[in-house]
Tab-separated table of C-alpha atoms in Angstrom:
chain	number	residue	atom	x	y	z
A	1034	MET	CA	180.503	28.395	141.328
A	1035	ASP	CA	179.555	32.095	141.335
A	1036	TRP	CA	176.075	33.487	140.750
A	1037	VAL	CA	176.701	34.363	137.096
A	1038	SER	CA	177.903	30.844	136.293
A	1039	LEU	CA	174.954	29.326	138.142
A	1040	ARG	CA	172.486	31.455	136.187
A	1041	SER	CA	174.192	30.458	132.956
A	1042	VAL	CA	173.851	26.748	133.774
A	1043	LEU	CA	170.242	27.021	134.940
A	1044	GLY	CA	169.202	29.243	132.042
A	1045	ARG	CA	170.716	27.272	129.154
A	1046	PRO	CA	167.911	25.802	126.942
A	1047	ARG	CA	168.215	22.093	126.180
A	1048	GLY	CA	166.540	19.965	123.536
A	1049	ARG	CA	164.036	20.963	120.887
A	1050	LEU	CA	161.555	22.158	123.509
A	1051	GLY	CA	164.062	24.536	125.087
A	1052	ILE	CA	163.607	23.148	128.610
A	1053	ARG	CA	166.053	24.635	131.114
A	1054	LEU	CA	167.227	23.286	134.447
A	1055	GLY	CA	165.577	26.305	136.025
A	1056	ASP	CA	162.270	25.282	134.421
A	1057	VAL	CA	162.606	21.803	135.919
A	1058	GLY	CA	163.277	23.312	139.336
A	1059	MET	CA	160.276	25.650	139.063
A	1060	THR	CA	158.076	22.744	137.940
A	1061	ALA	CA	159.155	20.825	141.039
A	1062	VAL	CA	158.178	23.769	143.250
A	1063	VAL	CA	154.758	24.042	141.591
A	1064	LEU	CA	154.310	20.259	141.895
A	1065	VAL	CA	154.917	20.379	145.649
A	1066	ALA	CA	152.434	23.248	146.046
A	1067	VAL	CA	149.773	21.452	143.972
A	1068	GLU	CA	150.237	18.131	145.747
A	1069	LEU	CA	149.939	19.841	149.143
A	1070	SER	CA	146.731	21.446	147.933
A	1071	VAL	CA	145.481	18.044	146.725
A	1072	ALA	CA	146.308	16.471	150.073
A	1073	THR	CA	144.411	19.136	152.020
A	1074	GLY	CA	141.606	19.675	149.542
A	1075	ASN	CA	138.838	17.959	151.501
A	1076	GLY	CA	135.316	19.248	151.424
A	1077	PRO	CA	131.791	18.538	150.246
A	1078	GLY	CA	131.852	16.808	146.883
A	1079	ALA	CA	135.594	16.067	146.949
A	1080	VAL	CA	136.676	12.616	145.841
A	1081	LYS	CA	138.602	10.322	148.110
A	1082	LEU	CA	142.309	11.092	148.455
A	1083	ASN	CA	144.194	8.291	146.712
A	1084	ALA	CA	147.044	7.636	144.299
A	1085	VAL	CA	144.900	8.668	141.312
A	1086	ALA	CA	144.373	12.124	142.852
A	1087	TYR	CA	148.116	12.558	143.312
A	1088	VAL	CA	148.830	11.361	139.758
A	1089	PHE	CA	146.288	13.822	138.341
A	1090	GLY	CA	147.876	16.554	140.436
A	1091	GLY	CA	151.267	15.707	138.937
A	1092	VAL	CA	149.885	15.802	135.393
A	1093	LEU	CA	148.575	19.331	135.976
A	1094	VAL	CA	152.066	20.818	136.316
A	1095	LEU	CA	153.688	19.235	133.233
A	1096	PRO	CA	153.092	22.285	130.955
A	1097	VAL	CA	155.246	24.385	133.328
A	1098	LEU	CA	158.273	22.614	131.819
A	1099	LEU	CA	157.612	24.593	128.599
A	1100	ARG	CA	157.539	28.022	130.278
A	1101	ASN	CA	160.759	29.157	128.601
A	1102	ARG	CA	159.661	28.794	124.960
A	1103	TYR	CA	155.853	28.555	125.078
A	1104	PRO	CA	154.513	30.731	127.933
A	1105	ARG	CA	151.062	31.242	126.394
A	1106	PHE	CA	150.657	27.516	125.743
A	1107	GLU	CA	151.774	26.872	129.318
A	1108	LEU	CA	148.956	29.028	130.715
A	1109	LEU	CA	146.281	27.634	128.390
A	1110	ALA	CA	147.331	24.012	128.944
A	1111	CYS	CA	147.405	24.362	132.748
A	1112	SER	CA	143.986	26.035	132.669
A	1113	VAL	CA	142.460	23.283	130.523
A	1114	LEU	CA	144.013	20.508	132.636
A	1115	LEU	CA	142.765	22.155	135.823
A	1116	LEU	CA	139.269	22.349	134.364
A	1117	ALA	CA	139.449	18.643	133.424
A	1118	TYR	CA	140.678	17.855	136.940
A	1119	TYR	CA	137.679	19.609	138.477
A	1120	TRP	CA	135.391	17.753	136.126
A	1121	LEU	CA	136.821	14.207	136.343
A	1122	ASP	CA	138.421	13.735	139.778
A	1123	ARG	CA	137.852	16.845	141.793
A	1124	ARG	CA	139.482	17.728	145.037
A	1125	ASP	CA	138.780	21.110	146.597
A	1126	ILE	CA	141.999	22.834	145.523
A	1127	SER	CA	142.604	26.472	144.709
A	1128	PRO	CA	143.751	27.508	141.197
A	1129	ALA	CA	146.493	29.661	142.718
A	1130	PRO	CA	149.166	26.985	143.381
A	1131	LEU	CA	148.995	25.799	139.759
A	1132	LEU	CA	148.257	28.996	137.816
A	1133	SER	CA	150.485	31.525	139.593
A	1134	VAL	CA	153.658	30.641	137.658
A	1135	PRO	CA	151.941	30.314	134.226
A	1136	ILE	CA	150.163	33.646	134.808
A	1137	TYR	CA	153.479	35.298	135.700
A	1138	ASP	CA	155.173	33.818	132.623
A	1139	ALA	CA	152.337	34.950	130.329
A	1140	ALA	CA	152.453	38.483	131.727
A	1141	VAL	CA	156.248	38.636	131.295
A	1142	ALA	CA	155.864	37.466	127.680
A	1143	GLY	CA	153.310	40.218	126.984
A	1144	PHE	CA	150.100	38.120	127.046
A	1145	LEU	CA	148.586	40.321	129.723
A	1146	LEU	CA	144.959	39.912	128.613
A	1147	ALA	CA	145.089	36.129	128.901
A	1148	ALA	CA	146.904	36.432	132.233
A	1149	ILE	CA	144.004	38.526	133.585
A	1150	VAL	CA	140.977	36.898	131.949
A	1151	ILE	CA	141.744	33.230	132.765
A	1152	PRO	CA	142.237	33.546	136.559
A	1153	ALA	CA	139.365	36.038	136.753
A	1154	ALA	CA	137.085	33.520	135.029
A	1155	TYR	CA	138.138	30.789	137.462
A	1156	MET	CA	137.474	32.985	140.483
A	1157	VAL	CA	134.054	34.120	139.259
A	1158	ILE	CA	132.974	30.596	138.339
A	1159	GLY	CA	134.314	29.264	141.651
A	1160	LEU	CA	132.420	31.875	143.642
A	1161	PHE	CA	129.214	31.102	141.737
A	1162	VAL	CA	129.522	27.313	142.098
A	1163	VAL	CA	130.420	27.438	145.792
A	1164	GLU	CA	127.595	29.856	146.572
A	1165	LEU	CA	125.064	27.644	144.809
A	1166	SER	CA	126.296	24.427	146.405
A	1167	GLN	CA	127.401	25.546	149.860
A	1168	HIS	CA	125.367	28.720	150.504
A	1169	TRP	CA	128.272	30.312	152.372
A	1170	THR	CA	128.002	33.740	153.871
A	1171	LEU	CA	129.881	36.671	152.352
A	1172	VAL	CA	132.481	36.587	155.111
A	1173	THR	CA	133.144	32.897	154.548
A	1174	LEU	CA	133.453	33.394	150.772
A	1175	ILE	CA	135.929	36.226	151.259
A	1176	ASN	CA	137.886	34.219	153.803
A	1177	ASN	CA	138.222	31.295	151.381
A	1178	PHE	CA	138.747	33.096	148.080
A	1179	LEU	CA	140.648	36.272	149.006
A	1180	PRO	CA	144.076	34.621	149.532
A	1181	SER	CA	143.925	32.996	146.087
A	1182	ILE	CA	142.771	36.244	144.467
A	1183	VAL	CA	145.647	38.145	146.087
A	1184	VAL	CA	148.236	35.549	145.009
A	1185	LEU	CA	146.999	35.530	141.401
A	1186	ALA	CA	146.832	39.344	141.284
A	1187	LEU	CA	150.391	39.588	142.614
A	1188	ALA	CA	151.554	37.141	139.923
A	1189	ILE	CA	149.963	39.337	137.238
A	1190	MET	CA	151.446	42.568	138.593
A	1191	LEU	CA	154.897	41.080	139.128
A	1192	GLY	CA	154.982	39.629	135.608
A	1193	ASP	CA	153.882	42.919	134.062
A	1194	ALA	CA	156.454	44.819	136.121
A	1195	VAL	CA	159.242	42.487	134.966
A	1196	ARG	CA	158.101	42.846	131.347
A	1197	SER	CA	158.098	46.649	131.630
A	1198	ARG	CA	161.546	46.638	133.221
A	1199	ARG	CA	162.955	44.403	130.494
A	1200	ALA	CA	161.390	46.570	127.802
A	1201	LEU	CA	162.890	49.654	129.423
A	1202	ALA	CA	166.299	47.969	129.641
A	1203	ALA	CA	166.103	46.966	125.964
A	1204	GLU	CA	165.066	50.480	124.961
A	1205	THR	CA	167.902	51.958	127.016
A	1206	ALA	CA	170.395	49.568	125.437
A	1207	GLU	CA	169.126	50.508	121.972
A	1208	ARG	CA	169.431	54.206	122.746
A	1209	LEU	CA	172.962	53.689	124.031
A	1210	ARG	CA	173.838	51.760	120.859
A	1211	VAL	CA	172.411	54.491	118.652
A	1212	ALA	CA	174.201	57.159	120.681
A	1213	HIS	CA	177.467	55.203	120.406
A	1214	GLU	CA	177.048	54.905	116.633
A	1215	GLU	CA	176.276	58.620	116.391
A	1216	ARG	CA	179.387	59.455	118.421
A	1217	GLU	CA	181.488	57.226	116.180
A	1218	ALA	CA	179.966	58.806	113.069
A	1219	GLU	CA	180.612	62.275	114.468
A	1220	GLY	CA	184.182	61.309	115.326
A	1221	ALA	CA	184.704	59.920	111.823
A	1222	ARG	CA	183.253	63.107	110.329
A	1223	ARG	CA	185.610	65.266	112.376
A	1224	VAL	CA	188.575	63.103	111.414
A	1225	ALA	CA	187.591	63.386	107.757
A	1226	GLU	CA	187.266	67.155	108.070
A	1227	GLU	CA	190.663	67.379	109.761
A	1228	ARG	CA	192.250	65.245	107.061
A	1229	LEU	CA	190.685	67.445	104.409
A	1230	ARG	CA	192.023	70.540	106.151
A	1231	ILE	CA	195.505	69.042	106.318
A	1232	ALA	CA	195.300	67.997	102.674
A	1233	ARG	CA	194.162	71.483	101.718
A	1234	ASP	CA	196.972	73.098	103.683
A	1235	LEU	CA	199.460	70.678	102.151
A	1236	HIS	CA	198.164	71.503	98.699
A	1237	ASP	CA	198.368	75.238	99.318
A	1238	THR	CA	201.912	74.861	100.643
A	1239	VAL	CA	203.327	72.432	98.111
A	1240	ALA	CA	201.310	73.197	94.983
A	1241	HIS	CA	202.688	76.716	94.693
A	1242	SER	CA	206.252	75.464	94.979
A	1243	MET	CA	205.653	72.679	92.448
A	1244	ALA	CA	204.010	75.080	90.018
A	1245	THR	CA	206.903	77.482	90.431
A	1246	ILE	CA	209.409	74.685	89.763
A	1247	THR	CA	207.505	73.693	86.623
A	1248	VAL	CA	207.402	77.242	85.282
A	1249	GLN	CA	211.046	77.910	86.131
A	1250	ALA	CA	212.150	74.663	84.506
A	1251	GLY	CA	210.192	75.583	81.370
A	1252	SER	CA	211.731	79.055	81.348
A	1253	ALA	CA	215.204	77.578	81.790
A	1254	LEU	CA	214.612	75.246	78.860
A	1255	HIS	CA	213.517	78.169	76.711
A	1256	VAL	CA	216.565	80.222	77.636
A	1257	LEU	CA	218.930	77.270	77.264
A	1258	GLY	CA	217.921	76.600	73.699
A	1259	ASP	CA	219.841	73.757	72.096
A	1260	ARG	CA	222.900	73.965	74.347
A	1261	ASP	CA	224.050	71.228	76.739
A	1262	ASP	CA	221.845	68.171	76.226
A	1263	ARG	CA	222.547	66.883	79.739
A	1264	VAL	CA	221.197	70.049	81.313
A	1265	ARG	CA	218.191	69.987	78.994
A	1266	GLY	CA	217.475	66.396	79.998
A	1267	ALA	CA	217.624	67.253	83.675
A	1268	LEU	CA	215.401	70.301	83.253
A	1269	THR	CA	212.923	68.324	81.183
A	1270	ALA	CA	212.761	65.634	83.864
A	1271	ILE	CA	212.249	68.283	86.540
A	1272	ARG	CA	209.422	69.891	84.593
A	1273	GLU	CA	207.633	66.639	83.775
A	1274	THR	CA	207.998	65.227	87.292
A	1275	SER	CA	206.708	68.386	88.945
A	1276	LYS	CA	203.791	68.645	86.510
A	1277	HIS	CA	202.811	65.053	87.138
A	1278	ALA	CA	203.142	65.404	90.930
A	1279	LEU	CA	201.046	68.555	90.897
A	1280	GLY	CA	198.336	66.850	88.867
A	1281	GLU	CA	198.239	63.872	91.228
A	1282	MET	CA	198.064	66.152	94.262
A	1283	ARG	CA	195.137	68.124	92.835
A	1284	ALA	CA	193.274	64.971	91.841
A	1285	THR	CA	193.792	63.407	95.275
A	1286	LEU	CA	192.585	66.554	97.021
A	1287	GLY	CA	189.492	66.560	94.838
A	1288	GLN	CA	188.852	62.965	95.795
A	1289	LEU	CA	189.100	63.873	99.479
A	1290	ARG	CA	186.696	66.772	99.049
A	1291	GLN	CA	183.950	65.086	97.076
A	1292	GLY	CA	184.599	61.364	97.392
A	1293	THR	CA	185.364	61.342	93.639
A	1294	PRO	CA	188.365	62.579	91.687
A	1295	ALA	CA	188.380	66.261	90.895
A	1296	GLY	CA	186.804	67.186	87.576
A	1297	GLY	CA	185.568	63.628	87.069
A	1298	ILE	CA	189.090	62.578	86.019
A	1299	PRO	CA	190.071	59.272	87.625
A	1300	VAL	CA	193.194	59.206	89.730
A	1301	THR	CA	195.571	56.796	88.054
A	1302	PRO	CA	197.164	54.585	90.695
A	1303	GLY	CA	200.887	54.076	90.509
A	1304	GLY	CA	201.671	50.734	88.921
A	1305	LEU	CA	204.762	48.944	87.632
A	1306	ASP	CA	203.809	50.025	84.109
A	1307	ARG	CA	205.119	53.462	85.167
A	1308	LEU	CA	208.465	52.094	86.306
A	1309	PRO	CA	210.274	52.990	83.028
A	1310	ALA	CA	209.200	56.625	83.402
A	1311	LEU	CA	210.362	56.595	87.022
A	1312	ARG	CA	213.717	55.107	85.960
A	1313	ASP	CA	214.168	57.799	83.297
A	1314	ALA	CA	213.324	60.586	85.755
A	1315	VAL	CA	215.761	59.335	88.397
A	1316	THR	CA	218.454	58.734	85.793
A	1317	ALA	CA	217.969	62.251	84.439
A	1318	ALA	CA	218.260	63.587	87.982
A	1319	GLY	CA	221.765	62.124	88.265
A	1320	ALA	CA	221.387	58.545	89.574
A	1321	PRO	CA	221.445	55.985	86.731
A	1322	VAL	CA	218.979	53.150	87.334
A	1323	THR	CA	219.179	49.621	85.975
A	1324	ILE	CA	216.126	47.336	85.974
A	1325	ALA	CA	216.358	43.546	86.026
A	1326	VAL	CA	213.408	41.175	85.900
A	1327	ASP	CA	213.497	37.514	86.972
A	1328	GLY	CA	210.690	35.059	86.316
A	1329	ASP	CA	207.634	35.369	84.116
A	1330	GLN	CA	206.426	38.949	84.189
A	1331	ARG	CA	202.632	39.053	84.530
A	1332	PRO	CA	199.845	41.442	85.565
A	1333	LEU	CA	199.558	41.960	89.303
A	1334	PRO	CA	196.504	42.559	91.495
A	1335	PRO	CA	195.839	46.336	91.586
A	1336	ALA	CA	196.664	46.630	95.293
A	1337	ILE	CA	200.000	44.800	94.889
A	1338	ASP	CA	200.803	46.806	91.743
A	1339	GLU	CA	200.210	50.080	93.599
A	1340	VAL	CA	202.271	49.094	96.649
A	1341	ALA	CA	205.138	47.771	94.532
A	1342	TYR	CA	205.390	51.024	92.580
A	1343	ARG	CA	205.232	53.199	95.685
A	1344	ILE	CA	208.004	51.185	97.346
A	1345	LEU	CA	210.187	51.581	94.252
A	1346	GLN	CA	209.346	55.276	94.044
A	1347	GLU	CA	210.320	55.916	97.668
A	1348	SER	CA	213.465	53.764	97.412
A	1349	LEU	CA	214.750	55.559	94.308
A	1350	THR	CA	213.878	58.927	95.848
A	1351	ASN	CA	216.049	57.982	98.820
A	1352	VAL	CA	218.880	57.123	96.421
A	1353	LEU	CA	218.700	60.638	95.006
A	1354	ARG	CA	218.535	62.234	98.434
A	1355	HIS	CA	221.053	60.217	100.402
A	1356	ALA	CA	223.300	58.052	98.249
A	1357	GLY	CA	225.634	60.856	97.314
A	1358	PRO	CA	226.966	62.015	93.935
A	1359	ALA	CA	227.593	59.559	91.094
A	1360	ALA	CA	225.569	56.814	92.851
A	1361	ARG	CA	224.026	54.100	90.736
A	1362	ALA	CA	220.918	52.073	91.589
A	1363	THR	CA	219.724	48.629	90.579
A	1364	VAL	CA	216.097	47.508	90.701
A	1365	ARG	CA	215.442	43.771	90.632
A	1366	LEU	CA	211.922	42.334	90.313
A	1367	CYS	CA	211.532	38.612	90.941
A	1368	TYR	CA	208.164	37.150	89.926
A	1369	GLU	CA	207.743	34.088	92.119
A	1370	PRO	CA	204.691	31.775	91.937
A	1371	ALA	CA	203.094	33.182	95.084
A	1372	ALA	CA	204.930	36.476	95.677
A	1373	LEU	CA	206.702	39.419	94.122
A	1374	ALA	CA	210.194	40.087	95.489
A	1375	ILE	CA	211.625	43.592	95.081
A	1376	THR	CA	215.225	44.608	95.692
A	1377	VAL	CA	216.633	48.123	95.291
A	1378	THR	CA	220.360	48.555	95.847
A	1379	ASP	CA	222.726	51.452	95.363
A	1380	ASP	CA	226.458	51.982	95.628
A	1381	GLY	CA	226.284	55.397	97.261
A	1382	ILE	CA	228.285	56.593	100.232
A	1383	GLY	CA	225.478	58.247	102.234
A	1384	SER	CA	224.180	54.954	103.568
A	1385	ASN	CA	227.536	54.223	105.215
A	1386	GLY	CA	227.183	57.133	107.596
A	1387	ASP	CA	229.736	59.353	105.817
A	1388	GLN	CA	227.036	62.005	105.394
A	1389	PRO	CA	224.576	63.141	108.027
A	1390	ALA	CA	221.745	62.788	105.584
A	1391	GLY	CA	222.299	59.082	105.429
A	1392	GLY	CA	220.713	58.710	108.846
A	1393	SER	CA	217.225	59.221	107.431
A	1394	ARG	CA	217.613	55.899	105.683
A	1395	GLY	CA	217.287	54.101	108.958
A	1396	VAL	CA	220.542	54.445	110.889
A	1397	ALA	CA	220.059	57.795	112.617
A	1398	PRO	CA	218.487	58.329	116.038
A	1399	PRO	CA	214.689	58.056	116.037
A	1400	ASP	CA	214.142	61.776	116.376
A	1401	GLN	CA	216.103	62.380	113.168
A	1402	GLN	CA	214.496	59.691	111.054
A	1403	GLY	CA	212.212	60.441	108.131
A	1404	HIS	CA	209.014	58.622	107.314
A	1405	GLY	CA	210.039	56.956	104.046
A	1406	LEU	CA	211.032	53.559	105.406
A	1407	THR	CA	208.106	53.559	107.826
A	1408	GLY	CA	205.717	54.373	105.001
A	1409	MET	CA	207.079	51.555	102.853
A	1410	ALA	CA	206.700	49.066	105.699
A	1411	GLU	CA	203.127	50.208	106.358
A	1412	ARG	CA	202.172	49.921	102.680
A	1413	ALA	CA	203.613	46.412	102.482
A	1414	ALA	CA	201.863	45.347	105.694
A	1415	GLU	CA	198.503	46.433	104.256
A	1416	VAL	CA	198.749	43.665	101.633
A	1417	GLY	CA	200.398	41.112	103.918
A	1418	GLY	CA	203.970	41.805	102.836
A	1419	ARG	CA	207.130	42.999	104.549
A	1420	VAL	CA	210.017	45.377	103.927
A	1421	THR	CA	213.577	45.302	105.226
A	1422	ALA	CA	216.211	47.978	104.688
A	1423	GLY	CA	219.775	48.627	105.767
A	1424	PRO	CA	223.363	49.298	104.709
A	1425	ARG	CA	225.132	46.703	102.579
A	1426	GLY	CA	228.329	45.097	103.737
A	1427	ASP	CA	230.291	46.186	100.652
A	1428	GLY	CA	228.918	49.733	100.702
A	1429	GLY	CA	225.681	51.271	99.622
A	1430	PHE	CA	222.150	50.606	100.800
A	1431	GLU	CA	219.557	47.939	100.102
A	1432	VAL	CA	215.769	47.850	100.359
A	1433	SER	CA	214.044	44.457	100.036
A	1434	ALA	CA	210.327	43.812	99.904
A	1435	THR	CA	208.217	40.681	99.545
A	1436	LEU	CA	204.575	41.072	98.515
A	1437	PRO	CA	202.311	37.981	98.480
A	1438	LEU	CA	200.234	37.549	95.327
A	1439	THR	CA	197.652	35.179	96.855
A	1440	GLY	CA	194.710	36.640	98.762
A	1441	ALA	CA	195.662	40.223	97.877
A	1442	ALA	CA	192.919	42.775	97.913
A	1443	GLY	CA	191.920	43.803	94.429
């Protein structure tokens, strides 16, 4: 057993009184010292050494067992018992063997005044009584009392030194904790500032392009007039999608800046209630989308609703980017009792590796992959779900997600 384990065993409080094995051992040491003092405490006025004297000596040390939880009581009880011992069955013993440990414990616990006053009172009274009864010379008094005075004084100083050291260690630990919290807060502040800078740069870079797309789409619609409904539908979808994306970007940036949405307008989280609009936009962009729902459709927890929409949004965006021309997509939502299952399939050719762009859907080397599939997996993991994606055996690509409905964060 190493030293740390031994200290743990000896220092573990037991019972309602909190007595430790170390306290029992210290009590045994004090008992031996007191009994030796009783055995050698002969002198004028001392009672005969017998079993009663030894029993009384053993009773004196019992309060030392409580030194862990009640150090002040330990000192007071030992002092009172010692006074009763002198009064009822006195042997010429010094207070030092009994009071040294209680005085030390009281000083460590912060009861320094009691640790000084009680032994000082015993020494003064002892000197007075001995001088009146024995008429010793000054040299004899010093020779008899000085060792006890030195021992008791050392107990006081050692206890106070230990208390000061522990207080200093506690103060140092508190300062280190505060400094650690301040460093963490400063690190979090710098991360937040860096994220805000990135968001601002992203806004400055993308917002101009989105605004330009919106204006150009509106201008194209004006020039087109009533000709070619298919082109008008595509341009309308482009304009509405870009306007909505630009609004979301500005609102999110405002939320990052102030902790609240810009202009006091709440940012509307993406939910499955917006799936029809997403289907129409993707269909207008050239990839017809079919939606199928299995099970009893019901409201979802906000976190699940948000994640489900974002997974569908990213999956259908990938269909537009990688599935190739004339691809069709199917969205299937399965409302299970404890989960929502999502499946997005397409019949495009990009996922089969016929086009280089298809690699960003998960089959290209890591250095050529995009972040769409990774982002979907991370979103699903946040709510305890999972996402799988890969090419289909009969052509096309499939994204499957399972989001648990129980225990989801609201």
